Every structure is written in C-alpha cells, then in structure tokens.
XYZ file of C-alpha atoms in Angstrom:
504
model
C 12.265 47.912 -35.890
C 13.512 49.016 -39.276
C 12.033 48.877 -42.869
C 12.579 51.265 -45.531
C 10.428 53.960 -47.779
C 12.084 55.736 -50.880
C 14.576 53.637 -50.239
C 16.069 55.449 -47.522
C 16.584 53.570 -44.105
C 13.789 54.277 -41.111
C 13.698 52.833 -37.512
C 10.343 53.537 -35.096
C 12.030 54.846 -31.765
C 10.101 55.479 -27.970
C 10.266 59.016 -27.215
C 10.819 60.220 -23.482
C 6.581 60.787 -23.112
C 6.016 57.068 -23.814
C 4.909 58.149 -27.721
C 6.538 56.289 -30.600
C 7.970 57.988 -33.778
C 9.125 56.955 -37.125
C 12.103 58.837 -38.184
C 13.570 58.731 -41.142
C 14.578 61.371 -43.894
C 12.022 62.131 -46.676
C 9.720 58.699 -45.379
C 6.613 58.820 -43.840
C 7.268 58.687 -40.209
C 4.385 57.923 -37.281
C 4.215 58.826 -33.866
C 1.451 56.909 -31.737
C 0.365 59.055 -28.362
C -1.012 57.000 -25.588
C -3.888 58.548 -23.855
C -3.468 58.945 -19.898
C -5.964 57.016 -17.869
C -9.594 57.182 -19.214
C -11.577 58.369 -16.186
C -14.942 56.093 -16.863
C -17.361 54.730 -19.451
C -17.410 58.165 -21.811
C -16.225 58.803 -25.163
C -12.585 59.703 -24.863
C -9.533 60.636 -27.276
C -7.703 57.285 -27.264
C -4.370 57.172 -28.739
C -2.837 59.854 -31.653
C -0.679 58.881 -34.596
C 1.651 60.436 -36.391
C 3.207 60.063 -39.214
C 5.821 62.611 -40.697
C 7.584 63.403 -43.794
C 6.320 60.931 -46.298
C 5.353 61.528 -50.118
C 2.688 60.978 -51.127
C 0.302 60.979 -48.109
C 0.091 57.706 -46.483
C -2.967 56.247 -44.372
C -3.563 55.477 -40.958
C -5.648 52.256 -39.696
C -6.426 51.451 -36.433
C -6.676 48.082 -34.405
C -7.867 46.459 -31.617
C -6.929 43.102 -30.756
C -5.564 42.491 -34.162
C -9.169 43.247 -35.976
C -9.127 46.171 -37.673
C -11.775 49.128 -36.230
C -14.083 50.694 -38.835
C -14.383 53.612 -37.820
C -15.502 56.569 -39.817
C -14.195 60.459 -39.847
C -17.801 61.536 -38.975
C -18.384 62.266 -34.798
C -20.869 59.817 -33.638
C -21.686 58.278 -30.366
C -19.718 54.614 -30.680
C -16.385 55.954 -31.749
C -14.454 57.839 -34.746
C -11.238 59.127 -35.654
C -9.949 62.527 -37.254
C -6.879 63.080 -39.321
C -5.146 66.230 -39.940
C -2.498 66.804 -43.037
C 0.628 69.153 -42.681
C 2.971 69.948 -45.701
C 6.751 70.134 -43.424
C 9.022 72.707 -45.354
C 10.991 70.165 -46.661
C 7.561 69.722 -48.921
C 7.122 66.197 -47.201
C 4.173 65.592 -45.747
C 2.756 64.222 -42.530
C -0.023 63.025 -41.431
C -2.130 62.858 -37.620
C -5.022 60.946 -36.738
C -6.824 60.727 -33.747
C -9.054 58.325 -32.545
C -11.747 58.450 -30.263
C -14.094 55.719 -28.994
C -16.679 54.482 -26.409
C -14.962 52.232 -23.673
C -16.775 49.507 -22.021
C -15.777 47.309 -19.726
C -14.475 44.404 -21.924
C -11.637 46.934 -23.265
C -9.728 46.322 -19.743
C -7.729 43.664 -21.305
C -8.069 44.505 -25.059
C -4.718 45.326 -27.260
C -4.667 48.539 -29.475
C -2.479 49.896 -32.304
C -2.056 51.681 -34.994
C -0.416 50.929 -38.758
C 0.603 53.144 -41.351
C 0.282 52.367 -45.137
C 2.272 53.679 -47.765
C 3.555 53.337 -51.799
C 6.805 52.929 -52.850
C 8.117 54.084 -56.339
C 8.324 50.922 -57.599
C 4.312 50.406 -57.036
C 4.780 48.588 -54.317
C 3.000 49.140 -50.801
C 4.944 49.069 -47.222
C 3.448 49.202 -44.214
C 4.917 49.924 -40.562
C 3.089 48.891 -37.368
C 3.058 50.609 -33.934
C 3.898 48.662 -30.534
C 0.438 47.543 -28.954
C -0.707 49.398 -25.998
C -2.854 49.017 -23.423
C -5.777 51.090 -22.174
C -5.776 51.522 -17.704
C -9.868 51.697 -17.720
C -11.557 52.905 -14.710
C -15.477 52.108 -13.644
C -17.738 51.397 -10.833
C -18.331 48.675 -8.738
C -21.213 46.563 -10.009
C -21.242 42.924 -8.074
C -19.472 41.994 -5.150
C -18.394 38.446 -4.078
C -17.597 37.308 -0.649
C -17.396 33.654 0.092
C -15.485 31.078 2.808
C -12.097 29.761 1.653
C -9.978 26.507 2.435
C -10.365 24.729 4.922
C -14.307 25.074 4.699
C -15.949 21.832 4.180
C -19.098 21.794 1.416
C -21.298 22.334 4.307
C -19.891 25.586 5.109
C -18.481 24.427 8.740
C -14.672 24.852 9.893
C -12.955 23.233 12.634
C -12.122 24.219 15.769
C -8.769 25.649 16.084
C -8.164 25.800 12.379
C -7.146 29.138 10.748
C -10.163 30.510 8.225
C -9.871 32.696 5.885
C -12.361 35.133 3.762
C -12.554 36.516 0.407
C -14.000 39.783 -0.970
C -14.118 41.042 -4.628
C -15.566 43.668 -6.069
C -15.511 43.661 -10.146
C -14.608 47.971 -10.348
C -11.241 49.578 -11.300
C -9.214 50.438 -10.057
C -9.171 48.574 -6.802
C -11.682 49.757 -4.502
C -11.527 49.145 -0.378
C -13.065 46.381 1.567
C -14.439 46.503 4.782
C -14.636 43.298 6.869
C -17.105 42.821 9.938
C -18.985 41.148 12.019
C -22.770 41.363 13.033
C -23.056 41.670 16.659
C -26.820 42.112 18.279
C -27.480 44.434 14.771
C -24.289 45.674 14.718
C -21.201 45.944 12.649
C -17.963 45.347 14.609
C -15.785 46.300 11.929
C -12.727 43.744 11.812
C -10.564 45.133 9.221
C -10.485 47.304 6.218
C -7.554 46.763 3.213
C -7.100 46.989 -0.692
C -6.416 42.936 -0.842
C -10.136 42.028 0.149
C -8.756 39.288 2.516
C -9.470 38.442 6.216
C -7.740 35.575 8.102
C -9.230 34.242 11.410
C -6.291 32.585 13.434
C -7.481 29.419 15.608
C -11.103 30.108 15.586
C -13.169 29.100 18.626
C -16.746 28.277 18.790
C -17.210 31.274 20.087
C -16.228 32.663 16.597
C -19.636 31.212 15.017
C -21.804 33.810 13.510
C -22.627 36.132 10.621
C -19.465 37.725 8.972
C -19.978 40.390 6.438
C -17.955 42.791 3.627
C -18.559 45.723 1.987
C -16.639 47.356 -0.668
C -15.921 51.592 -0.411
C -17.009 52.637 -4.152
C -18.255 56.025 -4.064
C -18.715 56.293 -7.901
C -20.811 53.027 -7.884
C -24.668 53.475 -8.890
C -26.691 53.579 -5.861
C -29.015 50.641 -6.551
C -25.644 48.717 -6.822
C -25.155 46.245 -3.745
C -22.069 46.529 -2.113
C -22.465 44.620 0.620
C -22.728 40.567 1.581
C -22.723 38.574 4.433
C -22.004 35.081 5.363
C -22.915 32.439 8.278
C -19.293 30.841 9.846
C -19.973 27.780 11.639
C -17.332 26.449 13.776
C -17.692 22.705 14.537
C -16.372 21.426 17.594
C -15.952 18.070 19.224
C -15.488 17.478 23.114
C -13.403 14.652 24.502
C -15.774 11.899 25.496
C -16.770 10.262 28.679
C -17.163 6.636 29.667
C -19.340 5.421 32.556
C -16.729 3.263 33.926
C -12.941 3.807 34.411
C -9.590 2.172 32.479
C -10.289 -1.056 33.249
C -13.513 -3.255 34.158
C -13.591 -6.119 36.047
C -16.230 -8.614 36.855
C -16.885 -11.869 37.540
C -17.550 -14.781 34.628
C -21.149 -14.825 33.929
C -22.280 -11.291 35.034
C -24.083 -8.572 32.985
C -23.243 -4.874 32.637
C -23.714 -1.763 30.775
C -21.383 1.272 30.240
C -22.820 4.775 29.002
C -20.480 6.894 26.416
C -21.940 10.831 26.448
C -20.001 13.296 23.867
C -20.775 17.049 23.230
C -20.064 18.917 19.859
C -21.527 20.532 16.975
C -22.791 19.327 14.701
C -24.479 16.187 16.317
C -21.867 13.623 16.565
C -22.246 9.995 15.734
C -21.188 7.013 18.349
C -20.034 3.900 17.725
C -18.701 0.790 19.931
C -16.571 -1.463 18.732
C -14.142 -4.518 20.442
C -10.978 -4.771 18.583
C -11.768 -3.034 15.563
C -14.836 -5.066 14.992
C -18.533 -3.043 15.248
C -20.911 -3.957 18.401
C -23.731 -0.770 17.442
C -24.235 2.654 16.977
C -25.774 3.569 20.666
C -24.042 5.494 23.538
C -24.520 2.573 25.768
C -22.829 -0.458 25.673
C -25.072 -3.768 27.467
C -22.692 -6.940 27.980
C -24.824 -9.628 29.054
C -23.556 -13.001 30.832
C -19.831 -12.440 29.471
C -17.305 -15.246 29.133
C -13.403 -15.532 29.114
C -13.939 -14.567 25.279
C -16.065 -11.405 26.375
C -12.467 -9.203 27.935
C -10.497 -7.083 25.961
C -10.164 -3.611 25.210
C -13.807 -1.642 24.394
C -13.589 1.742 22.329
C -16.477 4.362 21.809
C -15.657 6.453 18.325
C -17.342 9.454 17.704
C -17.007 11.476 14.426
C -18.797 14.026 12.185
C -20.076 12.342 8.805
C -20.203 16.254 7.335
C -16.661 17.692 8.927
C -13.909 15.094 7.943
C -10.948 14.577 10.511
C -12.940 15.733 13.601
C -13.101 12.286 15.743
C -12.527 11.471 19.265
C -12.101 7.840 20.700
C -11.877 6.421 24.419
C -11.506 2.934 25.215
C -11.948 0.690 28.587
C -10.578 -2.661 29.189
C -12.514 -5.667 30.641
C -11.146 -8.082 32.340
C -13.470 -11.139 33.487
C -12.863 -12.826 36.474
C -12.723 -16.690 36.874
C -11.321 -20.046 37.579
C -8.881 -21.749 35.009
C -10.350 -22.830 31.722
C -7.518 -25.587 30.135
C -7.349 -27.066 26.762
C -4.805 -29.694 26.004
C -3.365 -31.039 23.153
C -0.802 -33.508 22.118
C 1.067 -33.561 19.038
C 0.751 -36.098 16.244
C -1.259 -38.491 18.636
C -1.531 -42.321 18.247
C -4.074 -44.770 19.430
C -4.189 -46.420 22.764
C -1.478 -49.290 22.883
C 0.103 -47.937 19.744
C 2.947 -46.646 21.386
C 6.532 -48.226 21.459
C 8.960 -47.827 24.188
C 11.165 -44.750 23.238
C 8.725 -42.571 21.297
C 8.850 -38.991 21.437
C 5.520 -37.053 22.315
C 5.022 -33.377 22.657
C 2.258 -32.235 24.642
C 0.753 -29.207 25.009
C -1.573 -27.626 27.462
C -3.699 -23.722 26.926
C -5.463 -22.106 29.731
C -7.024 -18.795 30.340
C -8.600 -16.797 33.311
C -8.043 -14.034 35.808
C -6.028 -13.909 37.196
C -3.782 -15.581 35.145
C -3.828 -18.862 35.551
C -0.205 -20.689 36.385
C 0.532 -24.085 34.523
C 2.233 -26.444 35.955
C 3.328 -30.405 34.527
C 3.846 -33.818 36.698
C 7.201 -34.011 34.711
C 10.057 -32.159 34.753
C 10.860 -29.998 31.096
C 7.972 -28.063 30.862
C 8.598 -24.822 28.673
C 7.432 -21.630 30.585
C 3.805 -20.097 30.166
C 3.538 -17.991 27.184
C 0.477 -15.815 25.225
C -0.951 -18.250 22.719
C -1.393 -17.759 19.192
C -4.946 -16.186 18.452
C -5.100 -14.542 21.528
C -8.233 -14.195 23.787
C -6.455 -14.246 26.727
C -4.783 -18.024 26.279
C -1.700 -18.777 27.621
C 0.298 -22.287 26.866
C 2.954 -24.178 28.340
C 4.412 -27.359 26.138
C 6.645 -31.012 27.472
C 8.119 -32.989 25.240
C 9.077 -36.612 26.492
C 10.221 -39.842 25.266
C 7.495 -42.787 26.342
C 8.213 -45.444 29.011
C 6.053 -48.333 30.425
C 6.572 -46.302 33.991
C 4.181 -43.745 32.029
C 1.869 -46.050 30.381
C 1.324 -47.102 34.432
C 0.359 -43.155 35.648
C 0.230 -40.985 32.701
C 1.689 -37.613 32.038
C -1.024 -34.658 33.957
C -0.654 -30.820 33.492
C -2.447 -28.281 36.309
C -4.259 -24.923 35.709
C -4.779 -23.046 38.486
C -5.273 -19.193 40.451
C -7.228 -17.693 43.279
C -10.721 -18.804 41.717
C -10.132 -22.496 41.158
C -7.899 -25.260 39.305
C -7.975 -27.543 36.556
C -6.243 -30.788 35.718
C -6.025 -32.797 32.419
C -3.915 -36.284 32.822
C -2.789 -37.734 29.253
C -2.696 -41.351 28.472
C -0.588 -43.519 26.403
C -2.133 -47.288 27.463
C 0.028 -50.243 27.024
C 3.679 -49.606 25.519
C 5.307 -52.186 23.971
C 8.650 -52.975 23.701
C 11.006 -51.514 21.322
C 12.157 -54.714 18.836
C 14.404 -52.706 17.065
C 16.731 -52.299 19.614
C 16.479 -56.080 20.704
C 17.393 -56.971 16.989
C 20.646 -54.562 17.423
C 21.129 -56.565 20.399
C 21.637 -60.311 18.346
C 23.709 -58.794 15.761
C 26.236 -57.362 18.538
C 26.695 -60.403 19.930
C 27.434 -62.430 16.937
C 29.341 -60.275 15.724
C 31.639 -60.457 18.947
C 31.636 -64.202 19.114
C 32.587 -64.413 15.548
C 35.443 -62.148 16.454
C 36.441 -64.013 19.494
C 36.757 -67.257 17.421
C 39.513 -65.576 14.835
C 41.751 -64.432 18.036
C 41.721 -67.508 19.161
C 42.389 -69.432 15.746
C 45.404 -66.627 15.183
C 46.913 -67.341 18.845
C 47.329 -71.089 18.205
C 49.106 -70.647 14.514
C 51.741 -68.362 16.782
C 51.987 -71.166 19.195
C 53.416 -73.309 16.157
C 55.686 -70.318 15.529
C 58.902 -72.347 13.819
C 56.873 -75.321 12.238
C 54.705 -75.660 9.054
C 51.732 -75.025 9.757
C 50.209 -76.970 7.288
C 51.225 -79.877 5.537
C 49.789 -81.749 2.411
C 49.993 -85.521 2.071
C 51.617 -86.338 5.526
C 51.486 -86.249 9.495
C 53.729 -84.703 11.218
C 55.330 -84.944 14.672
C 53.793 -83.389 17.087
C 55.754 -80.966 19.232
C 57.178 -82.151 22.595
C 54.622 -81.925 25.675
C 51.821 -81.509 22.960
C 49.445 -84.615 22.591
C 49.098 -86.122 19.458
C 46.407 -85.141 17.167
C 44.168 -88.198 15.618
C 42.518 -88.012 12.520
C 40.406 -90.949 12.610
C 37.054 -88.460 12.734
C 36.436 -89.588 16.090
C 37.246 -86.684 17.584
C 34.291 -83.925 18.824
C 32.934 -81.785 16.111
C 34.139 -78.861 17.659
C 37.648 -79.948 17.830
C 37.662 -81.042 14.280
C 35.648 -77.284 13.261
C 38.303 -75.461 14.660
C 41.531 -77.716 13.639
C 40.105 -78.398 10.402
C 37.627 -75.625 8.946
C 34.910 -77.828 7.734
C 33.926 -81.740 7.624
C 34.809 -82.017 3.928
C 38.111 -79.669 4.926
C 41.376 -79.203 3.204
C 42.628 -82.602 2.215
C 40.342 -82.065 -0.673
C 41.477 -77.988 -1.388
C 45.130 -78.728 -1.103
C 46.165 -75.422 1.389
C 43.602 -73.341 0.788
C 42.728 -72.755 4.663
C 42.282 -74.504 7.941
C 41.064 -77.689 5.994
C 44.990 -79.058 5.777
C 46.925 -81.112 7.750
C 48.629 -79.123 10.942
C-alpha cells in the first residue's frame, strides 16, 4: 500500500512479529501489534498502533467490522484505549495507542483495525488504514448437541446393515474432546474419544439398538453447564418371510384352500397379498375358495415398513389348478348357414386351457401348433385355415381338447355350399373363345389350298380347279356352307372385296 504525507512517498510493510509499520521519512508512520490469543471472557489489551514520525500529531481510530468503536481514554469496564506521544530526535513525532476491550463471544468472527488520520500542508486530510485482523477467542463450553445423522429416517430408526453415523458439538473454543459411549445395564462402555466429535457404526445389527451417549471434556466450563446427551438408536430389521405351502400349489378345479404368510421384524411389518400385481387384502392368510382355471397363477405376500422406506421382503407361490380341458372356438369372419360358396377360405380357431396342458388336435390336416394365447390365463390356441368344399358341408371341420382329466370336442359347420358360378362363367367364355379360333384356322387353310388362283373375284365365276366340285350359287346350298364360303347372307357381291362376301 502506498500514499503520501508531506509529500514524501510512504508504504505500510509486515514486520517479522506479524506487526505492521508505516515507514516513511518525516510522515506519520503506524505500526498495529496483534495481541496473542486472549485466554477468556476478561478485559484484555487488544491490538497496539503505532504511528511514527509525523508532524503535527496525527490520530488514531479504531474499528471493528468496519463501524467505528467509541471508545474513550478513561479505564472502564466495557473497553478503552490509551495513547502515548514521543517527540523522535529528528523532532517528528509519533504516536501509540492501545486498545483494550471486553470480548464476548460474538467477537469470534468479528474484523478489527486501526486508521490513522493526518493534515497535509495544503489543508488537506490523508488517512492510512491498517490490514484487518482477527481475534483467536477462547471460552467455555456452554450447550452441547448430539443428534443421529444420514441415513436415519424422521422416526429415528436405521436399517439393518446400514452404516450410522453420530454427531457431537460443543459451542467452546478452542475445540474441546468428545467422548462417545454406550449405556450398558447403567454403564458407560466408552466407544471412542476424538477432537472431530464423530462416531461411525459400520453395518449395525439389531443387536446395536440402545441408548448411545456423548460428552464433551471442558474443564473450564461452569459446573451447572451440561455436557453430556444421550440418544435412543433403533435398528429396524426385517426377516425373510414364510409361506404355508411350497413353490407351487396344486389342486383340483373347484376346491378351497388357505395359505398362512408369518414375517418377523421391527417395527411391526405390514402384509399384503396380491395375484399379479393386483391387491387380494391386507391379512397373513390367504383363503381361495372353489377356484377355477382363472384362479392359477403366481401368489405374492409383500411385507414392508410404512415408517423405514426400502425395507421390504416378498415371497410368492404358484397355483396351478387341476382339470379337464376347457375349449373355446372361434372362426374368423363367419357367414350364415348356406352362405358359403364352393372355394371360400375360412380360418378357424380353437383356445383351451387346463392342467395339464391340454393337447389340441384338428380332423384336418394344417393345423398350426399349440401356442400361449393372447391375454393369458393359462389359454393356449391352435388355428386351420381351409378352403370350403361340399365334402365339408357333409361332416364339418371338428377340433379336440384333451389331457389326463378329460376331453373336449367342438365340430364347426358350414351347411349347404353352393357352387361357385364364377368359375362356370370362365368356363363359357373359354370355350367360345376356342371355337371362334378354330373357325379362322380353318378359313386360313382353305385360302392356301387355292394357293396360285384369285381368291376372289368380282363380277364373274370362275372355273373350278380340277377334282374340286363345282360351287353353286343359287342359295340353295346349307347355311353353313354359304357362312363359311361367303361371310354373311347379304355377303360381298354387295361390298365389292371387302372379305369372304366375294366370289371364290
């Protein structure tokens, strides 16, 4: 730090002692003298400062936390401060003050300096400022503090194998020691002792539960002041549970039974049943009365602590009810009795259920292997898809269910078929088309015959070829002679040779 006085240069400096000085030559110069540690709640000499070679005398102010103290030059019992002035034999002068002042215990963390005021020549006023400091207090232990830490719940109980750890404070300075224990039949049974006032339990057992306690080793602490405090640990535990009945449960369809879940732990656990995530009731026993195919599946008895979070146990049995096939069938996009055509495709579809699983099994050949249905429940479904005949309109298409217990049939029905007309239609127009070719082969084959001759002439007869008889034209002739010969009755005389109606 620098400023200047008289207008010569000055700088503030730490000396070797941890005191500050001003030095300059012929300014005012300060030296601030930080008390060693105050030894309790008296009225000590705080700090000293100094300021040397300066003309005229300057002042000294003190500070604490930035607000200036008023304190006087007289001794009293809240605080004061003395100054001292020394003529140098330069002739400069310097000045010392000392202040002294009741500590309490809100001065731990306060800030304190001192400043130094002085005039210039020109009428003005400088002013140079010490580094803060603060003050190491010591005092006695007043209140002590000892309470559970994570993972406690609000409830004060820990779980079982969990690692728990306690806290002790005591408010003195410095630092006092802390005893941890453990009452025992009266008894301490002294765990530890330390300066950081904390106590881990590894993996506590239930065994663990009980009444913890610390005290803290102030010797300079009043002696109405409690030092001591205790605390109740409960450990919460949970025991795997127990069922009545093994894995798996089997009975026969239509019986009754009931299966006991016990549990131990602390505190109280709660039960619940509940048959694929869905709630049955809050009892340890579990009463199935006349069950049914949809009565199996898996059965779980929960058990959890409302007040300790994440401590739960579960164990489950499965039931499996035991019974002759129960079949469902279906058939895709159905029609009516005597709505079906010959042809059609059907897909049908049969579902059974039991136990033992039942096998399915069709009076056709193409039935798709047994598989779980959708929605569950125990279902199983085989499908056959088909076209329709009038052989099955006659016996019908029949899928079996059956296993140890029993069988069941279903027989599906598609009453009269008729025939398919579309494909007779198809039929006609196949064969007209082929006589219609037929007739142009045989209309091309006889123009090649006449290979070397006109084929058709306009206006006149012409001879007809040796060995070939002769044509008439008198219109006595057959109709079908005269069709293919001529084209048509009012034929090519009429068109000139625009086709089979000329002359040939």
């Amino acid at each position: 730090m620098r400023c200047r006085g008289l207008g010569v240069p000055t700088r503030v400096q730490r000396n070797r002692g941890g005191s500050w000085t001003l030095v300059s030559e012929g300014d005012p110069g300060f030296r601030v003298l930080a008390p060693s540690p105050v030894p309790g709640l008296c009225l000590p000499q705080i700090a000293t400062c100094n300021s040397r070679n300066g003309n005229p005398v300057p002042q000294i102010t003190w500070y604490r936390n930035g607000q200036r103290l008023e304190v006087p030059l007289e001794v009293n019992s809240e605080g004061y401060m003395t100054s001292r002035t020394v003529r140098e034999a330069s002739g400069l002068l310097s000045l010392t003050s000392t202040l002294y002042l009741r500590l309490r215990k809100a001065d731990r963390d306060a800030s304190f300096h001192c400043s130094v005021h002085y005039r210039l020549p020109t009428g003005r006023h400088g002013r140079l400022d010490s580094p803060a400091f603060r003050l190491t207090l010591h005092y006695p232990t007043e209140h002590v503090q000892f309470w559970l830490g994570s993972p406690s719940t609000t409830a004060g109980w820990v779980r079982e194998g969990d690692s728990v750890q306690l806290f002790c404070r005591g408010d003195g300075s410095p630092t006092p020691e802390y005893t941890f224990f453990r009452l025992q039949d009266q008894e301490e049974d002294v765990l530890k002792t330390n300066l950081e006032g904390n106590l881990t339990l590894e993996g506590v057992q239930r065994s663990q539960s009980g009444t913890y306690g610390c005290r803290v080793e102030d010797y300079d602490a009043a002696e109405d002041a409690e030092l001591s405090k205790t605390l109740e640990l409960h450990v919460a535990y949970l025991d795997p549970l127990e069922l009545s009945t093994g894995e798996e449960l089997s009975l026969p369809l239509g019986n009754s039974t009931a299966v006991n879940c016990s549990v131990r732990g602390l505190p109280t656990p709660t039960l619940r049943w509940t048959k694929d995530s869905v709630p049955l009731g809050d009892d340890s026993t579990l009463s199935l009365r006349s069950i049914t195919f949809d009565s199996a599946g898996t059965y779980t008895c929960e058990a959890s602590m409302p007040t300790v979070p994440l401590l739960s146990r579960t164990r489950s049995f499965k039931l499996l009810v035991q019974g002759p096939p129960e079949l469902r069938a279906e058939e895709v996009q159905p029609k009516a009795e005597g709505s079906w055509r010959e042809g059609d495709e059907v897909k049908l579809i049969c579902r059974t259920r039991g136990y033992p699983e039942p096998k399915l099994s069709w009076s056709q050949l193409g039935g798709s292997p047994a598989e779980p249905a959708p929605g569950g429940q125990g279902w199983v479904s085989s499908s056959l898809t088909l076209k329709v005949t009038s052989a099955l309109s006659r016996d019908g298409v029949s899928c079996e269910a059956s296993n140890p217990h029993g069988n069941d049939r279903h027989v599906f029905h598609f009453g009269t078929v008729a025939p398919q007309t579309s494909q007779a239609g198809v039929a006609v127009m196949a064969v007209a088309v082929s006589v219609g070719l037929l007739l142009l082969v045989v209309a091309a084959f006889y123009c090649m015959r006449r290979k070397g001759h006109r084929c058709c002439r306009q206006g006149e007869k012409g001879s007809p070829l040796p060995g070939e008889p002769e044509l008439s034209h008198s219109g006595s002739e057959g109709p079908e002679q005269t069709g293919l010969l001529m084209g048509g009755a009012s034929g090519g005389a009429k068109h000139g040779s625009g086709g089979f109606g000329d002359e040939c």
